[in-house]
């Protein structure tokens, strides 16, 4: 599906959200250190950018958190090399 400019796609409902806003990820397919750093820095930036500023502080409370996948995680984000963006 190709969306025209200005359109988005979203799934509504609490049952479709990551529990406690924590997104486990598997980045083991990324082997280049530069790429690993770029991706993990982007995740850290996103956590900060969408956070709520704490009163009289430079810190924020994030509304989304990324963490490496644990063995018992059944739902997780897989980050891998590819030719285009995709999700399943």
Short mmCIF file of C-alpha atoms in Angstrom, two decimals:
data_model
loop_
_atom_site.label_atom_id
_atom_site.label_comp_id
_atom_site.label_asym_id
_atom_site.label_seq_id
_atom_site.Cartn_x
_atom_site.Cartn_y
_atom_site.Cartn_z
CA UNK A 1 0.00 0.00 0.00
CA UNK A 2 1.34 3.42 -0.92
CA UNK A 3 -0.18 6.34 0.97
CA UNK A 4 -0.39 9.76 -0.58
CA UNK A 5 1.43 12.68 1.04
CA UNK A 6 -0.19 13.81 4.25
CA UNK A 7 -1.97 10.54 4.98
CA UNK A 8 -1.14 8.12 7.72
CA UNK A 9 -2.09 4.70 8.92
CA UNK A 10 -2.86 3.80 12.51
CA UNK A 11 -4.46 1.00 14.47
CA UNK A 12 -6.64 2.17 17.33
CA UNK A 13 -7.40 0.49 20.62
CA UNK A 14 -5.51 -0.18 23.83
CA UNK A 15 -5.24 -3.88 22.94
CA UNK A 16 -2.99 -2.88 20.03
CA UNK A 17 -0.50 -0.93 22.13
CA UNK A 18 2.83 -2.15 23.45
CA UNK A 19 2.36 -3.15 27.12
CA UNK A 20 3.58 -0.36 29.42
CA UNK A 21 4.81 1.45 26.25
CA UNK A 22 7.88 -0.80 26.19
CA UNK A 23 8.99 -1.95 22.73
CA UNK A 24 11.32 -4.94 22.80
CA UNK A 25 13.60 -5.12 19.76
CA UNK A 26 15.94 -7.58 18.09
CA UNK A 27 18.79 -5.86 16.29
CA UNK A 28 21.05 -8.92 15.97
CA UNK A 29 20.86 -8.86 12.15
CA UNK A 30 22.60 -5.47 12.04
CA UNK A 31 26.33 -6.20 11.93
CA UNK A 32 27.92 -2.86 11.09
CA UNK A 33 28.88 -0.89 14.22
CA UNK A 34 28.10 2.43 12.52
CA UNK A 35 24.59 1.22 11.66
CA UNK A 36 24.07 -0.16 15.18
CA UNK A 37 25.04 3.17 16.72
CA UNK A 38 22.88 5.11 14.26
CA UNK A 39 19.80 3.00 15.03
CA UNK A 40 20.22 2.93 18.81
CA UNK A 41 20.91 6.68 18.90
CA UNK A 42 17.75 7.25 16.85
CA UNK A 43 15.72 5.18 19.34
CA UNK A 44 17.16 7.18 22.25
CA UNK A 45 16.37 10.44 20.44
CA UNK A 46 12.81 9.29 19.81
CA UNK A 47 12.31 8.34 23.46
CA UNK A 48 13.45 11.82 24.49
CA UNK A 49 11.62 13.71 21.73
CA UNK A 50 8.19 12.26 22.51
CA UNK A 51 8.65 12.58 26.26
CA UNK A 52 6.97 14.98 28.64
CA UNK A 53 9.35 17.55 30.14
CA UNK A 54 9.82 17.34 33.91
CA UNK A 55 9.12 20.57 35.76
CA UNK A 56 12.23 22.75 36.14
CA UNK A 57 14.49 20.06 34.70
CA UNK A 58 16.18 19.10 31.46
CA UNK A 59 14.92 15.51 31.83
CA UNK A 60 11.74 14.04 30.38
CA UNK A 61 9.37 11.18 31.14
CA UNK A 62 9.21 9.18 27.93
CA UNK A 63 5.92 7.78 26.66
CA UNK A 64 7.74 5.07 24.69
CA UNK A 65 10.69 2.92 25.70
CA UNK A 66 12.90 0.61 23.65
CA UNK A 67 14.78 -2.29 25.20
CA UNK A 68 16.55 -5.35 23.79
CA UNK A 69 14.31 -8.39 23.32
CA UNK A 70 14.31 -10.95 26.11
CA UNK A 71 14.00 -14.69 25.55
CA UNK A 72 10.37 -14.77 26.73
CA UNK A 73 9.19 -11.84 24.53
CA UNK A 74 6.69 -13.08 21.96
CA UNK A 75 6.02 -9.69 20.36
CA UNK A 76 8.99 -7.57 19.40
CA UNK A 77 10.37 -5.27 16.74
CA UNK A 78 12.87 -6.88 14.35
CA UNK A 79 15.41 -4.50 12.87
CA UNK A 80 17.22 -5.86 9.84
CA UNK A 81 18.79 -4.85 6.57
CA UNK A 82 16.38 -4.55 3.65
CA UNK A 83 15.63 -2.75 0.42
CA UNK A 84 12.66 -0.75 1.72
CA UNK A 85 10.55 -0.12 4.80
CA UNK A 86 8.13 -2.87 5.76
CA UNK A 87 6.26 -4.23 8.74
CA UNK A 88 4.51 -7.50 9.47
#
